[in-house]
Structure formats: structure tokens, C-alpha cells
XYZ file of C-alpha atoms in Angstrom:
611
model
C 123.545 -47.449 -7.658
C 122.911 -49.943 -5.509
C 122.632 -47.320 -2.147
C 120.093 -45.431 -3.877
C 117.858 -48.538 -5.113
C 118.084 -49.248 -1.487
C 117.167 -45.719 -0.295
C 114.174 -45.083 -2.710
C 112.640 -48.993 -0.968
C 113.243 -47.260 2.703
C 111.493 -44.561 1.373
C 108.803 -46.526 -0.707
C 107.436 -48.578 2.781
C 108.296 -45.760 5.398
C 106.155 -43.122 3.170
C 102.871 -44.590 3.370
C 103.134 -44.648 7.081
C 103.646 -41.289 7.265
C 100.930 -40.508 5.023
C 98.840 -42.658 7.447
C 100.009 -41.382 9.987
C 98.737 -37.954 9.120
C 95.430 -39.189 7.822
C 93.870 -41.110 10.594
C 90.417 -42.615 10.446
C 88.653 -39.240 12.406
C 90.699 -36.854 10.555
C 89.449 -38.923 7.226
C 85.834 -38.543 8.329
C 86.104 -34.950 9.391
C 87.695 -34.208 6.269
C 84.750 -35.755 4.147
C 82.109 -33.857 6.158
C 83.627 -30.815 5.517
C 83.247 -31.492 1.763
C 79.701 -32.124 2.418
C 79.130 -28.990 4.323
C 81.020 -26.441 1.180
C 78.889 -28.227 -1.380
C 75.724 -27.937 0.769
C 75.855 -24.928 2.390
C 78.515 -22.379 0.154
C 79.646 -19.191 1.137
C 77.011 -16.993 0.160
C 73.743 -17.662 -0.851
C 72.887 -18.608 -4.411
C 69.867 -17.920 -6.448
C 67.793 -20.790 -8.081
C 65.220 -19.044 -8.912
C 61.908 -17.177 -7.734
C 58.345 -18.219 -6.440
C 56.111 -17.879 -9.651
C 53.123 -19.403 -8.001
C 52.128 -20.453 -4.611
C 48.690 -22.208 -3.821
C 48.522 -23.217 0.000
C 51.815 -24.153 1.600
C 52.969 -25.197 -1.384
C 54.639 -22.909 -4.128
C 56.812 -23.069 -7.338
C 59.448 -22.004 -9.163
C 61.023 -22.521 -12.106
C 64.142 -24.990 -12.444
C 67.251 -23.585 -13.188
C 71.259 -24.498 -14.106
C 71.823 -25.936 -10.706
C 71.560 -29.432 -9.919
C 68.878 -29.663 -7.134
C 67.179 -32.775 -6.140
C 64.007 -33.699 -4.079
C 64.269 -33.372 -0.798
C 66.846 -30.467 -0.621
C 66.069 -27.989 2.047
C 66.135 -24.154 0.474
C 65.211 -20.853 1.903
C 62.331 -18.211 0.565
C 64.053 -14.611 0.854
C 61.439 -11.619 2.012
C 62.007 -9.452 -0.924
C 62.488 -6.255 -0.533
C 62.532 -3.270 -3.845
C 66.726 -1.986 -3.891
C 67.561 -3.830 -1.344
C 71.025 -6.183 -2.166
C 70.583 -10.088 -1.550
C 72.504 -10.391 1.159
C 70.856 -7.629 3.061
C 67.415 -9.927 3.007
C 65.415 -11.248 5.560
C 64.972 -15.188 5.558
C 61.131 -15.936 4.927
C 60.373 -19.394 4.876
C 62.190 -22.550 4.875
C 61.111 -24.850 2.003
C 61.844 -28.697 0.947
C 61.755 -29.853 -3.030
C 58.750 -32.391 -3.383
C 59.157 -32.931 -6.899
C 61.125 -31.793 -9.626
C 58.433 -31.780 -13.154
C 59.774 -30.946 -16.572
C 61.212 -27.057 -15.814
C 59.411 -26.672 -12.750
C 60.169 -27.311 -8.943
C 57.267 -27.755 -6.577
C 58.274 -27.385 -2.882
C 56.392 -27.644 0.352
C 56.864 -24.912 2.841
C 58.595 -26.134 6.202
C 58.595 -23.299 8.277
C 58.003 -19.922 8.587
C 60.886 -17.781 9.987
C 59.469 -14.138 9.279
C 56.827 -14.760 6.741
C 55.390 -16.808 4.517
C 57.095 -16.832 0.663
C 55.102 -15.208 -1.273
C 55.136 -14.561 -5.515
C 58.498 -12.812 -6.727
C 60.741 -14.094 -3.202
C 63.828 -15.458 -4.434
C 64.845 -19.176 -3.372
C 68.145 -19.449 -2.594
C 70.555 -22.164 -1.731
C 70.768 -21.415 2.315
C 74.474 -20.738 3.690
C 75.823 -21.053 7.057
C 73.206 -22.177 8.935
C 73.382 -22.274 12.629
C 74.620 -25.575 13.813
C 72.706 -27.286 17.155
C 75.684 -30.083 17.786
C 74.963 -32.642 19.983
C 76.751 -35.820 21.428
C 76.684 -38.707 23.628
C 80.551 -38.349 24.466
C 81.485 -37.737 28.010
C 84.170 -35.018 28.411
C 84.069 -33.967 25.131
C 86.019 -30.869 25.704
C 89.097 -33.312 25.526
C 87.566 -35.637 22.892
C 89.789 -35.162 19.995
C 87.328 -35.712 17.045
C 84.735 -33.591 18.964
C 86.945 -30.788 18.863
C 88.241 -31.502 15.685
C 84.725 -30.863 14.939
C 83.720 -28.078 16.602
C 87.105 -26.287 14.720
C 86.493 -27.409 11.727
C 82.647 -25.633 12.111
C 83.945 -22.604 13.421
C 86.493 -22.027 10.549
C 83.402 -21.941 8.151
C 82.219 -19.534 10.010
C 79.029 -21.206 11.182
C 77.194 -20.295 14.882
C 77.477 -23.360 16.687
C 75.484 -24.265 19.528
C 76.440 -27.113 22.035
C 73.370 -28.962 23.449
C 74.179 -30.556 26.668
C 71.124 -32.562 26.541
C 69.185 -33.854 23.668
C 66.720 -31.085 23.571
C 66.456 -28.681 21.262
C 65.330 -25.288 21.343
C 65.989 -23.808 17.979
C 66.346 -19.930 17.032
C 63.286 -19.405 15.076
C 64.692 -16.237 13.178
C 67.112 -18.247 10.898
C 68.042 -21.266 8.881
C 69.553 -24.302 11.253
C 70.891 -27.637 11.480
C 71.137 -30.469 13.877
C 74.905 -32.026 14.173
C 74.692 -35.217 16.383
C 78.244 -36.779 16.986
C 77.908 -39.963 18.659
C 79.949 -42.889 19.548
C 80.513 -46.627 21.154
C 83.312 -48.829 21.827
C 84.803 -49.261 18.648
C 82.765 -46.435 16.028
C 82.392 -43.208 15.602
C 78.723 -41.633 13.693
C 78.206 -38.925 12.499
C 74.651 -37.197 11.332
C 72.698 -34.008 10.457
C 69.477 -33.908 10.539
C 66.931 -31.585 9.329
C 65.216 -29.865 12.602
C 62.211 -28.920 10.089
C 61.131 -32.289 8.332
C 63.418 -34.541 10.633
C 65.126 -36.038 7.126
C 68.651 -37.210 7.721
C 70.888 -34.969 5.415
C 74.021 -36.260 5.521
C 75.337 -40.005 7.857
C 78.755 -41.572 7.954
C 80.592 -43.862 10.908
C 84.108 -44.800 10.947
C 86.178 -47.021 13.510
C 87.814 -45.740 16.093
C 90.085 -47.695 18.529
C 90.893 -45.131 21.329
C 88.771 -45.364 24.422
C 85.229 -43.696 24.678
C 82.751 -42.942 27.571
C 79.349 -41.923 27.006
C 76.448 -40.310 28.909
C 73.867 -41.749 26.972
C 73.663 -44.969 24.695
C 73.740 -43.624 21.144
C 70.858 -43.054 18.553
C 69.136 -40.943 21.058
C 66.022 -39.435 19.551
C 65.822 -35.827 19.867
C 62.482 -33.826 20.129
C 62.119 -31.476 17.277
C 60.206 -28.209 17.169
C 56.604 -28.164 16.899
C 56.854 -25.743 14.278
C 53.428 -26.339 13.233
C 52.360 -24.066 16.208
C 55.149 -21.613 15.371
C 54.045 -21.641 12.121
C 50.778 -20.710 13.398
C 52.198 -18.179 15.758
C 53.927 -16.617 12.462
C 50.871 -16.317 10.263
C 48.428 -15.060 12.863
C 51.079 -11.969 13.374
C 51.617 -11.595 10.083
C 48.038 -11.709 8.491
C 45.706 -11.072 11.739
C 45.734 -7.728 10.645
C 45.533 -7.950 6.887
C 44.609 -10.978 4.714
C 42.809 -13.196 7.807
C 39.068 -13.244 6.130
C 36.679 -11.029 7.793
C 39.754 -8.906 9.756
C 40.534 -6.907 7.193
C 39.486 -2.651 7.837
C 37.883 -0.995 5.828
C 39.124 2.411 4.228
C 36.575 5.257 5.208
C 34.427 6.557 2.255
C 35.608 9.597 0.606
C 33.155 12.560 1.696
C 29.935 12.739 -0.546
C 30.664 9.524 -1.903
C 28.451 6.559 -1.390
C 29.879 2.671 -1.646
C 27.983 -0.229 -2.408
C 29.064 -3.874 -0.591
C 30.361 -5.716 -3.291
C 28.233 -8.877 -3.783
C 30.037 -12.014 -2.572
C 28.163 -15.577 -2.323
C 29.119 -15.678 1.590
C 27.964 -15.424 4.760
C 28.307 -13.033 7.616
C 31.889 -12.041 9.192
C 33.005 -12.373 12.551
C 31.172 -10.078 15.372
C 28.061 -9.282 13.190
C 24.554 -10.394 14.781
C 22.364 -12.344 12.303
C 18.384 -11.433 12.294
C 17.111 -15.124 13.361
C 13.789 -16.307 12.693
C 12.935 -19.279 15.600
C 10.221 -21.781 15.296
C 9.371 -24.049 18.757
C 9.408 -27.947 17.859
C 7.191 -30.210 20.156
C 9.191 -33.133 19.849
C 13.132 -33.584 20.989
C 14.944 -34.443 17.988
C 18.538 -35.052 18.234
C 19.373 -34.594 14.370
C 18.543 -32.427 11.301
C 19.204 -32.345 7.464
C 17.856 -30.120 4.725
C 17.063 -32.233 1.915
C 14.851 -32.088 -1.370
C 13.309 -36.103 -0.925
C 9.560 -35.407 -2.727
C 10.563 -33.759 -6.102
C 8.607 -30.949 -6.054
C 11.850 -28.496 -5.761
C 10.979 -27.119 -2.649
C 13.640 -27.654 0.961
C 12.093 -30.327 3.031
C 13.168 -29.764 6.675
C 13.718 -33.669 8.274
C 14.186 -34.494 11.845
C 15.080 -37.142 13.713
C 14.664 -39.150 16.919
C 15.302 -42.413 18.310
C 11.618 -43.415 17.740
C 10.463 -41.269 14.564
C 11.234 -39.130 11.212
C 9.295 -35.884 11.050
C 9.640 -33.948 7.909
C 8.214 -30.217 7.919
C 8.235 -27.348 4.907
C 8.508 -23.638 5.304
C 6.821 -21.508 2.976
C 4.956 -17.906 3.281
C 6.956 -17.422 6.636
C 5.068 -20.895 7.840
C 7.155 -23.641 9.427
C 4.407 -26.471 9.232
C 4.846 -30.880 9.850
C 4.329 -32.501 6.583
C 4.531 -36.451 7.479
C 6.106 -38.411 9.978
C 8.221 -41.510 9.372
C 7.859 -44.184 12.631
C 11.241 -46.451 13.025
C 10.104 -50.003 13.290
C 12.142 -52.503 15.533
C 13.438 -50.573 18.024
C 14.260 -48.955 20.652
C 17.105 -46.987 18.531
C 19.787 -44.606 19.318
C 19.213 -41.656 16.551
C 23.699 -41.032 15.736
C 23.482 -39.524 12.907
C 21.057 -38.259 9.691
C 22.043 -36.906 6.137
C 20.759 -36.776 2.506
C 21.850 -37.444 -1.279
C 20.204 -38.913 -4.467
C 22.168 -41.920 -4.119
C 19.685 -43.913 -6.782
C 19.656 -41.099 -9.427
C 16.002 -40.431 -9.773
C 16.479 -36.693 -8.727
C 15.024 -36.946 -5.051
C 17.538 -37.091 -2.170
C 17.314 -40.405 0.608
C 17.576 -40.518 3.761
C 20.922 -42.042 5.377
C 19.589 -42.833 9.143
C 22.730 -43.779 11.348
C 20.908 -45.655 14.107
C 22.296 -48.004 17.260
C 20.385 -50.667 19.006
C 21.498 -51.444 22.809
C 22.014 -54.913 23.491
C 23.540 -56.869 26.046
C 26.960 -58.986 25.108
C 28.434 -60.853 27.163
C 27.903 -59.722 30.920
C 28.294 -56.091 29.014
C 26.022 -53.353 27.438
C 27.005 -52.563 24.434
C 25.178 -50.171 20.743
C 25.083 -52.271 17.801
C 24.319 -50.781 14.661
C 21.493 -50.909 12.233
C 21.412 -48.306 10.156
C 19.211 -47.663 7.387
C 18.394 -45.433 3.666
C 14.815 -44.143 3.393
C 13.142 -43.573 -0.234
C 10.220 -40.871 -0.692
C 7.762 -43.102 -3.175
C 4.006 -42.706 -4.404
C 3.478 -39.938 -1.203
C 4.715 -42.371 1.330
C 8.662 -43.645 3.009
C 9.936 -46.842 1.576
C 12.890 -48.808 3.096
C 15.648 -48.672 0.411
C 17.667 -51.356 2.795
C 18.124 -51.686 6.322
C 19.795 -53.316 9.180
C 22.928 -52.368 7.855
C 25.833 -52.918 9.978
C 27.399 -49.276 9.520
C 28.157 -45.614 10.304
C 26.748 -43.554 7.389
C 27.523 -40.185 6.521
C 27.316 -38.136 2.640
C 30.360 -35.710 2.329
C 31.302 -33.478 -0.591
C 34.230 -34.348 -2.079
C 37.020 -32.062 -3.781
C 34.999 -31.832 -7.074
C 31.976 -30.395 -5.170
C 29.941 -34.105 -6.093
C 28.587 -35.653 -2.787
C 29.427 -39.369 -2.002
C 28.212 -41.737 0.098
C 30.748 -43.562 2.868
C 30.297 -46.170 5.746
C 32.250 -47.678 8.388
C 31.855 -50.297 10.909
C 32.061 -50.471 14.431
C 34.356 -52.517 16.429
C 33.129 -54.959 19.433
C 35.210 -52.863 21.512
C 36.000 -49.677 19.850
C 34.063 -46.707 18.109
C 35.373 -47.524 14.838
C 36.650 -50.852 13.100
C 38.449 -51.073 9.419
C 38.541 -48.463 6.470
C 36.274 -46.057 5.464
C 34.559 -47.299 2.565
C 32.318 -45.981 -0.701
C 28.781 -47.519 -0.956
C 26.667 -47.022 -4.227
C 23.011 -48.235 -4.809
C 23.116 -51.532 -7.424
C 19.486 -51.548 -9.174
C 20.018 -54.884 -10.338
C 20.242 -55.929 -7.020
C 17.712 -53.857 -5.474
C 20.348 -52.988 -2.343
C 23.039 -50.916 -1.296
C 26.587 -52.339 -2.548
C 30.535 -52.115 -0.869
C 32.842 -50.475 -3.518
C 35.957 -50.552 -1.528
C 38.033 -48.412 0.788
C 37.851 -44.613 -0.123
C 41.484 -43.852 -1.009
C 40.900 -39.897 0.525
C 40.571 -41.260 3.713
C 42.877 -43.415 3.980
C 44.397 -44.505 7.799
C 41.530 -41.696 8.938
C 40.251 -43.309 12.159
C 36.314 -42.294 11.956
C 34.037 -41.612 9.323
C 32.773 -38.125 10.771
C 36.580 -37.083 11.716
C 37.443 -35.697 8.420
C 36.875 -33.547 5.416
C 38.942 -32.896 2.595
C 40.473 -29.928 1.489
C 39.256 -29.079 -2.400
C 42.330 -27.893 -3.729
C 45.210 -29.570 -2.393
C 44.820 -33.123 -2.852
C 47.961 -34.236 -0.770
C 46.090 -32.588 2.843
C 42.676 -33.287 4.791
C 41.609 -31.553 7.400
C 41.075 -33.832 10.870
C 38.442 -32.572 14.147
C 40.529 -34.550 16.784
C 39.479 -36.071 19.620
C 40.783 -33.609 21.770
C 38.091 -31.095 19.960
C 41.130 -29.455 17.659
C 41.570 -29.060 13.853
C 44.340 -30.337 12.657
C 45.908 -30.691 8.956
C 47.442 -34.089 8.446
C 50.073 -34.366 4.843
C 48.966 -37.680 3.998
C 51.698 -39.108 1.587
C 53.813 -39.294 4.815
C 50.289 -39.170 7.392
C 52.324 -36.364 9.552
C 50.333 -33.476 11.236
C 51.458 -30.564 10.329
C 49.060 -27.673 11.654
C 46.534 -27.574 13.992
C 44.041 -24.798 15.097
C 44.755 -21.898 17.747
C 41.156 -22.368 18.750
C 39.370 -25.001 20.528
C 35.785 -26.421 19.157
C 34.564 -27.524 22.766
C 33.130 -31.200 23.992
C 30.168 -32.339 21.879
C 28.110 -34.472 24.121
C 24.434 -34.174 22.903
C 24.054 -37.338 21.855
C 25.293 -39.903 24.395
C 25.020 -44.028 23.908
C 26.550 -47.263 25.290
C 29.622 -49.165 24.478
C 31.353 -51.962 26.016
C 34.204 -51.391 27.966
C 37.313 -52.152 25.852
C 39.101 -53.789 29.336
C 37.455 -55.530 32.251
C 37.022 -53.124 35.111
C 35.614 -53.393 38.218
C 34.259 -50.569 40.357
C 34.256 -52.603 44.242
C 33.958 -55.800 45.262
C 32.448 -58.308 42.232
C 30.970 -55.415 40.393
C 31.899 -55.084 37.064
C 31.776 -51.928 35.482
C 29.224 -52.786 32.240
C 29.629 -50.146 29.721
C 31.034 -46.528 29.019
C 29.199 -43.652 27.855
C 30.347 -42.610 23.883
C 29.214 -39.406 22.241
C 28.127 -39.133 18.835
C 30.452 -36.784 16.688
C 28.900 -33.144 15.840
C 28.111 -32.565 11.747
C 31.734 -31.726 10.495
C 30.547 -30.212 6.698
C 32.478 -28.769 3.820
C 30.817 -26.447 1.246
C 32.457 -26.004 -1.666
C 29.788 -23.332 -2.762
C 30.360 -21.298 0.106
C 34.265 -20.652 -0.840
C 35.237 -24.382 0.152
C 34.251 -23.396 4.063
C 34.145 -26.170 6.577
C 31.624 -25.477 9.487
C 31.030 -26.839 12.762
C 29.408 -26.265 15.952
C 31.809 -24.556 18.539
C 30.670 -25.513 22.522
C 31.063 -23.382 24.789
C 28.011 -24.958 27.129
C 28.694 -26.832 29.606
C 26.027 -29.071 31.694
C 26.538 -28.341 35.609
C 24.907 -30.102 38.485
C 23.445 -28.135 41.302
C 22.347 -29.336 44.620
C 19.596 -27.616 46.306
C 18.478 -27.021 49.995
C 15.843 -29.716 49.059
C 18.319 -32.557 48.012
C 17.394 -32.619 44.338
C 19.893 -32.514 41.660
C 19.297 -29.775 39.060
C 21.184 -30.138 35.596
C 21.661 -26.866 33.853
C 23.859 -25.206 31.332
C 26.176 -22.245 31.442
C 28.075 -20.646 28.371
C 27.621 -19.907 24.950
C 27.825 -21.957 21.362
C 28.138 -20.583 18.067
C 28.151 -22.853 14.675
C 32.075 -21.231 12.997
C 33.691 -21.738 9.733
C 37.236 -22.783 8.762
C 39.229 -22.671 5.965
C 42.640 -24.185 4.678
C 44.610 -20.643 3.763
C 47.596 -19.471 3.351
C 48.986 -22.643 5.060
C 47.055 -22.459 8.150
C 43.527 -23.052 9.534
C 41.781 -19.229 9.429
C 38.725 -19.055 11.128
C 36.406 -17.448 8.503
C 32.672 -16.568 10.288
C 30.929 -17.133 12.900
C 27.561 -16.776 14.009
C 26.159 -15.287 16.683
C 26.869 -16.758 20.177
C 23.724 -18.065 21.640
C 22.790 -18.966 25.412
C 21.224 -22.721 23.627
C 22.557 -25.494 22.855
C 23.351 -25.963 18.558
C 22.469 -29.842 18.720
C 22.688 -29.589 14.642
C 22.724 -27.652 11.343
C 22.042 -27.318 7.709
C 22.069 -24.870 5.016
C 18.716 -24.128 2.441
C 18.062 -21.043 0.220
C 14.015 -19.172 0.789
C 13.853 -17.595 -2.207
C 16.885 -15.797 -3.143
C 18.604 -15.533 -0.153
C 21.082 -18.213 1.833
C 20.334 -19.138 5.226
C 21.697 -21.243 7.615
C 19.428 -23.580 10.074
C 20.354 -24.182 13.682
C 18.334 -26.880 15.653
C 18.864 -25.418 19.260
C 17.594 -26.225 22.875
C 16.775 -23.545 25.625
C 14.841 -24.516 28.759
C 11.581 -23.854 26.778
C 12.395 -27.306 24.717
C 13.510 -27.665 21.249
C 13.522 -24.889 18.260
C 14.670 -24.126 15.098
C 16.398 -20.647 14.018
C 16.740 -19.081 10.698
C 19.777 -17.104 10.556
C 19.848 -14.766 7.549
């Protein structure tokens, strides 16, 4: 009796060692990955369900048995009539935003062959290829890392080794980034998402056998732009057939006639407009089309840095009506648009105007703007000398609204972009705080938003792109496969934002800014946003006599854009024109729309008509 007792204590303290001697800290964490990676990523794929609607990039289906959460990463199948599940092409990768009563909203990721479309099934993805990376030297003879790697290969994933932390995905399937890395002492382990960048899945554990690494850990590896593949994907996929204007046209069936169906539009692609141009003495730098005397009839208002002209066009005669002279200058004419922001049923005038002035050993453009009021046959000031940027935009609901923004000492643009009303109690123009659909945008003429998807806006950037910005996170996501050229019509001062000197005690006193080009969306013209494209450029010739000739080479074109289909589809264009497009607006003569360009040839300043 007494042996045994004594044999069953031997064997109560010697088995746990055993035990732990199997289970070691790596093995544990290996072990509890691979958990992660069968409930994750099974098999075979599984159905959750199908895409009953899609609007944008963003689509929905309907929730099912399994238990999903936001933020899972799923895959759109392309499907295919008799064709078996497995058999499928992978579409689209797609992340769960939100989970609402029996419906699943997701935002699309990434397009792998196309985008999902109404009736694709959305499946649980399954063995994704695997982009491993660590920071371990010699990790062909690093035990956990080829614990790993085993472990990954018996679930019959494709694993890729990086040897540096770049990564150059395959963009015909699903993936996932494994990074491995370790320090004196621990052991992490991640994977990462290489479409959103969302950690999946982290755990560390301590490890006391020696490790040398190439590279510190938490090394931050580049993902995939796959906001240009994306783009790439769609243009091959819908140049051809659902881009706007690109579509061809089945030949009429002999002996039959068709009519063009009636669409509230404007001209496609390649077609040349029949323009109407009327010469303009003065040089205006801006233009709006505005109704500001209430008689119902377009007033067509220019502007200058010394003077307003406003002219009508009726019976096929574009004639001056009145002229508007800007007291207190000299001014820099920025900017000029038009609402009813007082409610009496005739449109103001928003004037965006700079004053030079010197600051400091340094030139610099201070603002003071001003709203004009058409009253008893003559322009009132509504207020003035106010310190901002103004511009009217038209928001998602089609209503325009008034915004401002200041200028910084040394910078374009200072602080938020704010909402200004007209208080008739206080006979001025009041501040009604920061406009939340522009929130973080950096300038007031940057933006405009896009009408039916209230989580996206649509950004020109500096560097003359379009660009789509998600702005519950404020990530890009896609940005145009054309460039819209370098608007510099309008050029003014601003102070230097560092001391520079150009030789000797010279300072360098200011830098030339450019005023942004009209950036408009209409939400009667099929929510279209349209801007001037440049394709002039100003060159400087010397001649055998010494002078310096500035001329212009190239062609502009005013082009529309629209948020479809999860990309930015270039929708019209006009036709290409050896002028400069300084501005635009939009008016209906009669029954028809038209479209007004203010140009400039070397015969001086015009207006053109385009039908």
C-alpha cells in the first residue's frame, strides 16, 4: 500500500513536467493561432448570403445564421448560371461596416476580377494566400518560424516568404499578411489585413532562447495602393460597357427609324458643341449666372479687380446692363458666385476679393470680401470687409449653402470651413459654426460632396487629381486616372511661410498663389461635378530682338465627373478649345440647357455658348 501511495506522488509531480515539457510557450502560441486560422478561414467556403442591393462601393445583404461581426473581411463570388461554388471566380473583397436589424452593409475593399454586383454570393473566404514576414535572422533554423511555416502548409494555404518588408500582393485572390517578429525575451505574432490594414488577429508570448534580428520589430509594411488597382479593374471591366457615354450603340434594324431618347444631360465625350461667342471689352477674371433683379430672366455677371459688369442675352443679343465699381481698392478679384441668401427671391453676389498689403518686411493678400444686394434698380452693400473666402455649393439635398473660411498669415487657408446665414435682425452676415460635411477638408474650393453616399466627398488635390476621401476614418481611397492640369489664371501674393533669402541681404518678399478653378456639383444634371481641364500652358519665347513673348500652347476643355460604380468616371466633355476656360456657368435660353465658358484667345476676352 504504502509503495503504490508512493508511486502515484512520483507520478503526480513528474507528470506535469512532462506535460510541460511537451507544451512549451511557442508550441502553446502556435497551437492557439491555428485555432484562429480553422475558425476564420474553414475549409471550404461558406455562404452568408447574397448582394440584394449595392449603391456605390457599398452593397448589402441580408444577415444570416452565422455569427459575423463588423469588421470581418468576406469575399463577393462572380456568379456564374450552373456553375458549382467552388468552381467561382473571386469578385471583390468586402469588410462588414455595420450589422442593422437583418441586414449587413459592407464596404467594398478591393476588386480582384470585378466588382460584386446584385445576386453574387458572399462567402466566408478560405485559404487565403499567406505573405509571412519576419524580423528573425536565419529563420530557416528558427524553431517557431518553422513551426510556423508547417503548421501553414498543413492547412493547405500558399505561403509566401517576404525577405523584406515589402509587399507585392497577387491581385487575383484573397490574401493575408503573417508578420512573426521577435526581441530578446518575446515572441509576436500578427495578421494583418493587406486591404484595410486592420489587425485581424495579435498575440506575444515569452521566449527565453536566443534571437537575432535584421530589423527592430514593429516594422511598418507598405500596403497596396489598391485604390489604383481598383481603378485599373473597373476601367477594364466597364470601359467598354457601363462607363457613361462609351457605351455602342446597336445599328437600327433596316427601315426602321429610332428616336434619341430624351435625357436631361449634356453632350458625350468626342461630340463638337455648336458655340455661340460674344467678344467682351474688358478682362474679367470671373463669371456667375445668376437671377439678382427679379424679373426671371439669367443675368450674366462679371468680375474684375476694379468693377462688376452685369450683361443679359435675349433675341440672340449679348448686351451690358449696369456696372458695379469696387470702392477701396486696389483688389484681387479670387473668386464670384450667387444665392438668395436673404430669402427675398433674388440671388446676391458673394465677391471673394484680396487686398495686397505689406506685413512685416513681406507682401502679403489680405482679404475683404464682400455680398452685393440688387435694390430699387441699383447695388447695395449687404456687408463687407469680411475677413473670408466665400464660395455657395450645393449640398446633397440639391439646396445651395453658403460657406467661408479664413486665411492664415502664412498659409492659403486657416481653421474650419464654416456655414454663414444672413441675420435680419442684425442687418449682417452671421457665423453658424463649422460645416460638419467638410470636416478636416483643407480649402473651401477643394471639395464637393457626393449626393448619395453621405460617408464620401470628392477632393481636387493639389497635385490637380480627384480623389475620394471615406471620411469616418479620412482615408483616400480612389483617385482619378486623369489629370485636371495647373490652374494659374488668377495669380496673387502671399507671404512666404519661412524666411528665405535669394543672395546676399535680399530677402525673398512673397510667393506667387493661384486662385482655385470653379469646382461645381449639379445635382440636376445627374449629380455631375464639372471642372475646367488645362491643357495650356504659358511659354516664354525669346526673339532675335531681345523681347520676351508669352504665349500659350495646348488645349482646355471644361469635363464632368461622377462618383460610379466605386470609381471616378469621367462623364462629358466639351469640346477642346485652343483658349484659355478662365470660368463657367450653366443658364437655360428658352428651353434648352447651355453651358457658358468665359475664354481668352489673343483677340482678348469672350464668352461662348455651348449648346
Amino acid at each position: 500500500m504504502k509503495r503504490t501511495l508512493l508511486v502515484t506522488i512520483i507520478l503526480f509531480f513528474v507528470y506535469p513536467v512532462i506535460v510541460l515539457g511537451r507544451v512549451t510557450p511557442t508550441s502553446f502560441f502556435t497551437n492557439q493561432f491555428s485555432t484562429f486560422l480553422t475558425k476564420r478561414f474553414p475549409s471550404s467556403y461558406k455562404v452568408v448570403g447574397k448582394v440584394s442591393e449595392r449603391h456605390g462601393s457599398r452593397l448589402v445583404f441580408p444577415k444570416g445564421n452565422h455569427e459575423l461581426r463588423r469588421g470581418d473581411e468576406l469575399l463577393a463570388l462572380k456568379y456564374e448560371k450552373n456553375v458549382p461554388l467552388y468552381l467561382l471566380h473571386q469578385a471583390s473583397v468586402i469588410r462588414i461596416e455595420a450589422i442593422m436589424g437583418n441586414k449587413i452593409l459592407a464596404q467594398e475593399m478591393a476588386v480582384i476580377e470585378r466588382p460584386a454586383k446584385v445576386g453574387d454570393p458572399i462567402v466566408i473566404p478560405s485559404s487565403p494566400v499567406v505573405y509571412l514576414y519576419t524580423n528573425i535572422k536565419r529563420k530557416e533554423v528558427f524553431k517557431p518560424y518553422t513551426q510556423l511555416i508547417k503548421m501553414l502548409l498543413a492547412k493547405n494555404f500558399e505561403v509566401v516568404e517576404l525577405g523584406k518588408p515589402e509587399l507585392k500582393p497577387k491581385t487575383d485572390r484573397y490574401g493575408i499578411l503573417i508578420k512573426l517578429e521577435g526581441e530578446s525575451g518575446y515572441l509576436a505574432l500578427r495578421v494583418q489585413s493587406i486591404y484595410s490594414g486592420d489587425t485581424l488577429y495579435f498575440d506575444s508570448t515569452s521566449y527565453a532562447g536566443p534571437i537575432a534580428t535584421a530589423a527592430p520589430s514593429g516594422v511598418t509594411i507598405v500596403l497596396p495602393d489598391w485604390s489604383s488597382l481598383r481603378i485599373a479593374r473597373y476601367a477594364q471591366t466597364f470601359a467598354s460597357q457601363e462607363a457613361i457615354g462609351t457605351t455602342p450603340k446597336p445599328l437600327p434594324e433596316p427601315g426602321k427609324q429610332t428616336t434619341p431618347k430624351a435625357t436631361k444631360s449634356f453632350l458625350r465625350v468626342g461630340e463638337i458643341p455648336e458655340t455661340n461667342q460674344y467678344r467682351l471689352n474688358e478682362k474679367f477674371k470671373r463669371m456667375v449666372i445668376a437671377e439678382i433683379d427679379g424679373d426671371r430672366k439669367p443675368d450674366f455677371v462679371f468680375l474684375n479687380d476694379d468693377f462688376l459688369e452685369v450683361y443679359n442675352f435675349e433675341n440672340g443679343v449679348f448686351q451690358k446692363t449696369r456696372r458695379y465699381e469696387l470702392s477701396g481698392g486696389p483688389y484681387v478679384a479670387l473668386h464670384l458666385h450667387a444665392m438668395d441668401i436673404t430669402g427675398d427671391g433674388q440671388d446676391e453676389l458673394f465677391l471673394t476679393l484680396g487686398r495686397q498689403i505689406m506685413l512685416d518686411d513681406y507682401h502679403d493678400t489680405i482679404l475683404r470680401s464682400m455680398i452685393l444686394t440688387f435694390k430699387n434698380g441699383a447695388f447695395e452693400v449687404l456687408d463687407e470687409d469680411l475677413p473670408y473666402y466665400l464660395r455657395v455649393i450645393e449640398d446633397r439635398q440639391g439646396n445651395l449653402v453658403a460657406l467661408a473660411q479664413n486665411k492664415g498669415n502664412k498659409s492659403l487657408y486657416d481653421g474650419d470651413i464654416i456655414r454663414i446665414k444672413w441675420n435680419n435682425a442684425l442687418g449682417k452676415i452671421i457665423e453658424t459654426g463649422e460645416y460638419a460635411p467638410a470636416h478636416d477638408v483643407y480649402s473651401i474650393y477643394q471639395f464637393n460632396l457626393i449626393p448619395d453616399d453621405i460617408d464620401r466627398i470628392v477632393i481636387l488635390e493639389p497635385t490637380n487629381d480627384l480623389q475620394v476621401y471615406y471620411t469616418p476614418t479620412e482615408e483616400p481611397e480612389v483617385i482619378s486616372d486623369k489629370n485636371f492640369g495647373f490652374y494659374d489664371e488668377i495669380p496673387f501674393l502671399i507671404s512666404p511661410r519661412e524666411e528665405k533669402f535669394i543672395g546676399g541681404f535680399n530677402k525673398k518678399l512673397s510667393e506667387t498663389a493661384y486662385a482655385p478653378r470653379r469646382f461645381v456639383l449639379k445635382r440636376e444634371y445627374d449629380d455631375q461635378m464639372f471642372l475646367i481641364r488645362k491643357g495650356r500652358t504659358r511659354v516664354s519665347v525669346s526673339t532675335s530682338l531681345g523681347n520676351v513673348l508669352k504665349t500659350s500652347q495646348g488645349e482646355d476643355s471644361l469635363v464632368a465627373v461622377k462618383w460610379l460604380k466605386g470609381q471616378i468616371l469621367e462623364t462629358w466633355q466639351s469640346e477642346s478649345l485652343s483658349k484659355d476656360i478662365i470660368d463657367f456657368g450653366f443658364v437655360k435660353i428658352g428651353q434648352e440647357d447651355k453651358i457658358v465658358l468665359l475664354v481668352r484667345d489673343k483677340q482678348g476676352y469672350a464668352i461662348e455658348i455651348i449648346k
